[in-house]
Amino acid sequence: MEYVKFKNADVIVNNSDYLVKNPINYKNKWKELFGNNNKINLELGMGRGDFIINMAKAYPNINFIGLELNINQMVGAVQKLMKEKLPNLKLINADASEIDKIFGKEIDTIYLTFSEPWPKKRDERKRFTHESYLKLYDKIFKKDKHIILKTDNKGLFAYSLESLSQYWYVFDRISLDLHNNEIPIPNIMTDFEKKYYEEKRPIYYLEASFKN
Ligand SMILES: C[S@@+](CC[C@H](N)C(=O)[O-])C[C@H]1O[C@@H](n2cnc3c(N)ncnc32)[C@H](O)[C@@H]1O
């Protein structure tokens, strides 16, 4: 996917107090960094950050981390945060495939929001619900596993249902049209979701867990 390129994107992002530089230094120490024992929830591929920022505002007693690979995308999040004071939010510029280097068993919930669908079979391993990623998540979940996934992509959704169930996850909630659900599901929209919502495209949603 092509994104807008910013001049000095790395300077803008590196100047943000929300950015955790050298996140591997905080492996097993995220509690100390946040200064409390609250839950720590992680979004993989946060993009321009609307979801994780608004989650941090809505739930001040939960800690949130937004991880994003693309520095240009991160500029959007950093700019939105310029006038905000959210002690329960941190941002990381890293590849999701490296999360086991950044976290020990510290994470309560992982959000997979409008992740790249990687439709070609040869790219299957890059899907955030491929077994290799599920194994990676096992290394960072504190105790019970808990994944919340939202996507507009039917193929990725179907794949994720199969992959998660084969990995013994149980589905706590599933919706094939999140915004027109008979029983409303509490929801904060991502940047991509807002666009798709306006286009009236159905959003697929699942919440999966595994109790240890
Ligand atoms: C389609 S966008 C969705 C952004 C945001 N979650 C939203 O819903 O608005 C997918 C995002 O995932 C990021 N991404 C893709 N692969 C990644 C990886 N391996 N590690 C971290 N971020 C990744 C992309 O750079 C992009 O910002």
mmCIF file of C-alpha atoms and ligand atoms in Angstrom:
data_model
loop_
_atom_site.group_PDB
_atom_site.id
_atom_site.type_symbol
_atom_site.label_atom_id
_atom_site.label_comp_id
_atom_site.label_asym_id
_atom_site.label_seq_id
_atom_site.Cartn_x
_atom_site.Cartn_y
_atom_site.Cartn_z
ATOM 1 C CA MET A 1 0.000 0.000 0.000
ATOM 2 C CA GLU A 2 1.315 3.499 -0.900
ATOM 3 C CA TYR A 3 1.111 6.226 1.742
ATOM 4 C CA VAL A 4 1.766 9.990 1.726
ATOM 5 C CA LYS A 5 5.448 10.723 2.353
ATOM 6 C CA PHE A 6 6.370 13.486 4.806
ATOM 7 C CA LYS A 7 9.563 15.506 4.687
ATOM 8 C CA ASN A 8 11.514 14.811 7.902
ATOM 9 C CA ALA A 9 9.017 12.163 9.018
ATOM 10 C CA ASP A 10 11.660 10.507 11.219
ATOM 11 C CA VAL A 11 12.524 13.836 12.905
ATOM 12 C CA ILE A 12 8.850 14.621 13.601
ATOM 13 C CA VAL A 13 8.199 11.156 15.032
ATOM 14 C CA ASN A 14 11.438 11.008 17.024
ATOM 15 C CA ASN A 15 10.606 14.336 18.689
ATOM 16 C CA SER A 16 7.341 13.002 20.086
ATOM 17 C CA ASP A 17 7.227 12.234 23.811
ATOM 18 C CA TYR A 18 4.875 9.371 22.972
ATOM 19 C CA LEU A 19 7.510 7.515 20.942
ATOM 20 C CA VAL A 20 9.441 4.849 22.821
ATOM 21 C CA LYS A 21 12.892 4.830 21.252
ATOM 22 C CA ASN A 22 14.791 1.523 21.455
ATOM 23 C CA PRO A 23 11.693 -0.381 22.628
ATOM 24 C CA ILE A 24 13.718 -3.586 23.064
ATOM 25 C CA ASN A 25 15.244 -1.953 26.153
ATOM 26 C CA TYR A 26 11.823 -2.142 27.810
ATOM 27 C CA LYS A 27 11.223 -5.871 27.360
ATOM 28 C CA ASN A 28 9.632 -7.065 30.640
ATOM 29 C CA LYS A 29 9.694 -3.453 31.907
ATOM 30 C CA TRP A 30 6.629 -1.890 30.279
ATOM 31 C CA LYS A 31 4.826 -1.844 33.627
ATOM 32 C CA GLU A 32 7.624 0.306 35.027
ATOM 33 C CA LEU A 33 7.513 2.591 32.000
ATOM 34 C CA PHE A 34 3.783 3.196 32.485
ATOM 35 C CA GLY A 35 4.288 3.409 36.253
ATOM 36 C CA ASN A 36 1.355 1.158 37.157
ATOM 37 C CA ASN A 37 0.056 -2.428 37.064
ATOM 38 C CA ASN A 38 -2.802 -1.719 34.674
ATOM 39 C CA LYS A 39 -3.485 -3.905 31.661
ATOM 40 C CA ILE A 40 -1.388 -3.289 28.554
ATOM 41 C CA ASN A 41 -3.176 -3.527 25.190
ATOM 42 C CA LEU A 42 -1.296 -3.438 21.889
ATOM 43 C CA GLU A 43 -2.434 -2.441 18.391
ATOM 44 C CA LEU A 44 -0.413 -3.857 15.492
ATOM 45 C CA GLY A 45 -0.298 -1.553 12.460
ATOM 46 C CA MET A 46 -1.979 1.449 14.108
ATOM 47 C CA GLY A 47 -1.550 3.616 10.984
ATOM 48 C CA ARG A 48 -2.453 7.227 11.778
ATOM 49 C CA GLY A 49 -3.513 6.234 15.268
ATOM 50 C CA ASP A 50 -7.135 7.366 15.666
ATOM 51 C CA PHE A 51 -8.197 4.094 17.269
ATOM 52 C CA ILE A 52 -5.426 3.768 19.848
ATOM 53 C CA ILE A 53 -5.501 7.480 20.748
ATOM 54 C CA ASN A 54 -9.251 7.467 21.319
ATOM 55 C CA MET A 55 -9.056 4.174 23.224
ATOM 56 C CA ALA A 56 -6.452 5.747 25.520
ATOM 57 C CA LYS A 57 -8.793 8.705 26.099
ATOM 58 C CA ALA A 58 -11.827 6.491 26.710
ATOM 59 C CA TYR A 59 -10.105 4.012 29.035
ATOM 60 C CA PRO A 60 -7.588 5.881 31.228
ATOM 61 C CA ASN A 61 -7.148 2.818 33.474
ATOM 62 C CA ILE A 62 -5.757 0.701 30.648
ATOM 63 C CA ASN A 63 -2.350 1.251 29.063
ATOM 64 C CA PHE A 64 -2.204 1.298 25.262
ATOM 65 C CA ILE A 65 0.633 0.844 22.807
ATOM 66 C CA GLY A 66 0.353 1.601 19.097
ATOM 67 C CA LEU A 67 2.927 -0.158 16.934
ATOM 68 C CA GLU A 68 3.497 0.885 13.324
ATOM 69 C CA LEU A 69 6.157 0.039 10.758
ATOM 70 C CA ASN A 70 5.683 2.987 8.416
ATOM 71 C CA ILE A 71 7.175 6.211 9.782
ATOM 72 C CA ASN A 72 5.070 8.345 7.423
ATOM 73 C CA GLN A 73 1.905 6.820 8.835
ATOM 74 C CA MET A 74 3.177 7.518 12.349
ATOM 75 C CA VAL A 75 3.450 11.237 11.598
ATOM 76 C CA GLY A 76 -0.359 11.360 11.496
ATOM 77 C CA ALA A 77 -0.602 9.890 15.002
ATOM 78 C CA VAL A 78 2.143 12.126 16.394
ATOM 79 C CA GLN A 79 0.478 15.255 14.987
ATOM 80 C CA LYS A 80 -2.868 14.305 16.547
ATOM 81 C CA LEU A 81 -1.098 13.877 19.889
ATOM 82 C CA MET A 82 0.680 17.245 19.929
ATOM 83 C CA LYS A 83 -1.861 18.850 22.250
ATOM 84 C CA GLU A 84 -2.760 15.714 24.198
ATOM 85 C CA LYS A 85 -1.565 14.515 27.590
ATOM 86 C CA LEU A 86 -2.177 10.774 27.710
ATOM 87 C CA PRO A 87 0.086 9.037 30.239
ATOM 88 C CA ASN A 88 -1.477 5.673 29.295
ATOM 89 C CA LEU A 89 -0.338 5.757 25.652
ATOM 90 C CA LYS A 90 3.003 4.915 23.984
ATOM 91 C CA LEU A 91 3.956 4.518 20.335
ATOM 92 C CA ILE A 92 6.517 2.203 18.792
ATOM 93 C CA ASN A 93 8.043 2.304 15.307
ATOM 94 C CA ALA A 94 8.774 -1.350 14.612
ATOM 95 C CA ASP A 95 7.884 -4.382 12.545
ATOM 96 C CA ALA A 96 5.154 -6.550 14.089
ATOM 97 C CA SER A 97 7.250 -9.632 13.335
ATOM 98 C CA GLU A 98 9.723 -8.407 15.987
ATOM 99 C CA ILE A 99 7.288 -8.088 18.905
ATOM 100 C CA ASP A 100 8.834 -10.937 20.856
ATOM 101 C CA LYS A 101 12.047 -8.880 21.043
ATOM 102 C CA ILE A 102 10.106 -5.922 22.475
ATOM 103 C CA PHE A 103 7.738 -7.607 24.934
ATOM 104 C CA GLY A 104 7.936 -10.408 27.444
ATOM 105 C CA LYS A 105 4.697 -11.896 28.785
ATOM 106 C CA GLU A 106 3.157 -8.461 29.348
ATOM 107 C CA ILE A 107 0.277 -7.962 26.924
ATOM 108 C CA ASP A 108 -3.426 -8.432 27.727
ATOM 109 C CA THR A 109 -5.143 -7.714 24.405
ATOM 110 C CA ILE A 110 -3.896 -7.455 20.814
ATOM 111 C CA TYR A 111 -5.882 -5.384 18.295
ATOM 112 C CA LEU A 112 -5.559 -6.256 14.616
ATOM 113 C CA THR A 113 -7.268 -3.379 12.862
ATOM 114 C CA PHE A 114 -7.666 -3.365 9.097
ATOM 115 C CA SER A 115 -4.411 -5.248 8.697
ATOM 116 C CA GLU A 116 -3.020 -5.783 5.211
ATOM 117 C CA PRO A 117 -4.976 -8.773 3.780
ATOM 118 C CA TRP A 118 -2.072 -10.227 1.768
ATOM 119 C CA PRO A 119 -4.468 -12.120 -0.566
ATOM 120 C CA LYS A 120 -1.801 -14.037 -2.501
ATOM 121 C CA LYS A 121 -1.075 -17.522 -1.195
ATOM 122 C CA ARG A 122 2.669 -16.858 -1.359
ATOM 123 C CA ASP A 123 2.188 -13.980 1.149
ATOM 124 C CA GLU A 124 0.093 -15.991 3.607
ATOM 125 C CA ARG A 125 2.806 -15.886 6.296
ATOM 126 C CA LYS A 126 2.559 -12.076 6.386
ATOM 127 C CA ARG A 127 -1.088 -12.141 7.522
ATOM 128 C CA PHE A 128 -1.316 -11.137 11.170
ATOM 129 C CA THR A 129 -3.451 -14.215 11.875
ATOM 130 C CA HIS A 130 -1.075 -16.707 10.257
ATOM 131 C CA GLU A 131 -0.003 -19.454 12.654
ATOM 132 C CA SER A 132 3.522 -17.994 12.823
ATOM 133 C CA TYR A 133 2.057 -14.728 14.194
ATOM 134 C CA LEU A 134 -0.237 -16.600 16.594
ATOM 135 C CA LYS A 135 2.882 -18.340 17.959
ATOM 136 C CA LEU A 136 4.550 -14.967 18.343
ATOM 137 C CA TYR A 137 1.536 -13.630 20.276
ATOM 138 C CA ASP A 138 1.824 -16.609 22.658
ATOM 139 C CA LYS A 139 5.210 -15.236 23.682
ATOM 140 C CA ILE A 140 3.850 -11.827 24.687
ATOM 141 C CA PHE A 141 0.401 -12.525 26.165
ATOM 142 C CA LYS A 142 0.564 -12.179 29.937
ATOM 143 C CA LYS A 143 -1.714 -15.116 30.704
ATOM 144 C CA ASP A 144 -5.002 -15.488 28.840
ATOM 145 C CA LYS A 145 -4.936 -14.688 25.135
ATOM 146 C CA HIS A 146 -7.298 -12.048 23.761
ATOM 147 C CA ILE A 147 -7.449 -10.786 20.177
ATOM 148 C CA ILE A 148 -9.840 -8.228 18.683
ATOM 149 C CA LEU A 149 -9.852 -8.036 14.888
ATOM 150 C CA LYS A 150 -11.665 -5.655 12.570
ATOM 151 C CA THR A 151 -11.455 -5.706 8.790
ATOM 152 C CA ASP A 152 -13.372 -4.816 5.654
ATOM 153 C CA ASN A 153 -11.750 -7.775 3.895
ATOM 154 C CA LYS A 154 -13.944 -10.878 3.746
ATOM 155 C CA GLY A 155 -11.067 -13.125 2.655
ATOM 156 C CA LEU A 156 -8.854 -12.103 5.571
ATOM 157 C CA PHE A 157 -11.786 -12.447 7.954
ATOM 158 C CA ALA A 158 -12.641 -15.981 6.787
ATOM 159 C CA TYR A 159 -8.966 -16.931 6.928
ATOM 160 C CA SER A 160 -8.648 -15.521 10.451
ATOM 161 C CA LEU A 161 -11.704 -17.418 11.720
ATOM 162 C CA GLU A 162 -10.174 -20.646 10.462
ATOM 163 C CA SER A 163 -6.640 -19.942 11.607
ATOM 164 C CA LEU A 164 -7.711 -18.868 15.118
ATOM 165 C CA SER A 165 -10.074 -21.794 15.614
ATOM 166 C CA GLN A 166 -7.391 -24.247 14.458
ATOM 167 C CA TYR A 167 -5.192 -22.664 17.120
ATOM 168 C CA TRP A 168 -7.866 -23.401 19.779
ATOM 169 C CA TYR A 169 -9.103 -19.847 20.220
ATOM 170 C CA VAL A 170 -12.765 -19.490 21.216
ATOM 171 C CA PHE A 171 -14.869 -16.736 19.642
ATOM 172 C CA ASP A 172 -16.519 -14.483 22.205
ATOM 173 C CA ARG A 173 -18.090 -12.270 19.571
ATOM 174 C CA ILE A 174 -18.414 -12.272 15.803
ATOM 175 C CA SER A 175 -20.133 -9.726 13.598
ATOM 176 C CA LEU A 176 -20.406 -9.627 9.828
ATOM 177 C CA ASP A 177 -21.582 -6.001 9.958
ATOM 178 C CA LEU A 178 -20.220 -4.280 13.069
ATOM 179 C CA HIS A 179 -22.062 -1.018 12.511
ATOM 180 C CA ASN A 180 -25.421 -2.670 11.973
ATOM 181 C CA ASN A 181 -25.282 -5.208 14.735
ATOM 182 C CA GLU A 182 -28.521 -6.112 16.504
ATOM 183 C CA ILE A 183 -26.741 -6.078 19.854
ATOM 184 C CA PRO A 184 -24.397 -3.071 19.700
ATOM 185 C CA ILE A 185 -20.706 -3.805 20.290
ATOM 186 C CA PRO A 186 -18.774 -0.988 22.022
ATOM 187 C CA ASN A 187 -16.605 0.406 19.247
ATOM 188 C CA ILE A 188 -14.076 3.139 18.576
ATOM 189 C CA MET A 189 -13.363 3.606 14.899
ATOM 190 C CA THR A 190 -9.960 3.499 13.224
ATOM 191 C CA ASP A 191 -8.957 5.914 10.447
ATOM 192 C CA PHE A 192 -9.639 3.298 7.741
ATOM 193 C CA GLU A 193 -12.890 2.261 9.402
ATOM 194 C CA LYS A 194 -14.247 5.829 9.252
ATOM 195 C CA LYS A 195 -13.703 5.865 5.500
ATOM 196 C CA TYR A 196 -15.340 2.461 4.971
ATOM 197 C CA TYR A 197 -18.219 3.383 7.293
ATOM 198 C CA GLU A 198 -18.948 6.450 5.171
ATOM 199 C CA GLU A 199 -18.870 4.232 2.091
ATOM 200 C CA LYS A 200 -21.384 1.946 3.896
ATOM 201 C CA ARG A 201 -19.093 -1.071 3.538
ATOM 202 C CA PRO A 202 -19.686 -3.808 6.118
ATOM 203 C CA ILE A 203 -17.002 -4.189 8.771
ATOM 204 C CA TYR A 204 -16.201 -7.700 9.959
ATOM 205 C CA TYR A 205 -15.421 -8.053 13.652
ATOM 206 C CA LEU A 206 -14.236 -10.821 15.909
ATOM 207 C CA GLU A 207 -13.158 -11.136 19.476
ATOM 208 C CA ALA A 208 -11.279 -14.334 20.276
ATOM 209 C CA SER A 209 -9.778 -15.640 23.472
ATOM 210 C CA PHE A 210 -7.985 -18.593 24.971
ATOM 211 C CA LYS A 211 -7.977 -19.027 28.731
ATOM 212 C CA ASN A 212 -4.811 -20.473 30.186
HETATM 213 C C1 LIG B 1 -4.501 -0.711 6.084
HETATM 214 S S1 LIG B 1 -3.545 0.100 7.268
HETATM 215 C C2 LIG B 1 -4.612 0.208 8.691
HETATM 216 C C3 LIG B 1 -4.169 1.274 9.653
HETATM 217 C C4 LIG B 1 -5.061 1.397 10.915
HETATM 218 N N1 LIG B 1 -5.018 0.200 11.705
HETATM 219 C C5 LIG B 1 -6.463 1.737 10.550
HETATM 220 O O1 LIG B 1 -7.339 0.871 10.663
HETATM 221 O O2 LIG B 1 -6.717 2.884 10.163
HETATM 222 C C6 LIG B 1 -2.393 -1.152 7.776
HETATM 223 C C7 LIG B 1 -1.244 -0.592 8.568
HETATM 224 O O3 LIG B 1 -0.422 -1.659 9.017
HETATM 225 C C8 LIG B 1 0.935 -1.270 8.891
HETATM 226 N N2 LIG B 1 1.761 -2.489 8.797
HETATM 227 C C9 LIG B 1 1.791 -3.385 7.779
HETATM 228 N N3 LIG B 1 2.657 -4.385 8.049
HETATM 229 C C10 LIG B 1 3.179 -4.104 9.264
HETATM 230 C C11 LIG B 1 4.127 -4.758 10.098
HETATM 231 N N4 LIG B 1 4.706 -5.901 9.698
HETATM 232 N N5 LIG B 1 4.432 -4.217 11.284
HETATM 233 C C12 LIG B 1 3.837 -3.059 11.694
HETATM 234 N N6 LIG B 1 2.933 -2.383 10.952
HETATM 235 C C13 LIG B 1 2.606 -2.901 9.757
HETATM 236 C C14 LIG B 1 0.950 -0.438 7.623
HETATM 237 O O4 LIG B 1 2.096 0.390 7.544
HETATM 238 C C15 LIG B 1 -0.339 0.331 7.773
HETATM 239 O O5 LIG B 1 -0.172 1.537 8.465
#
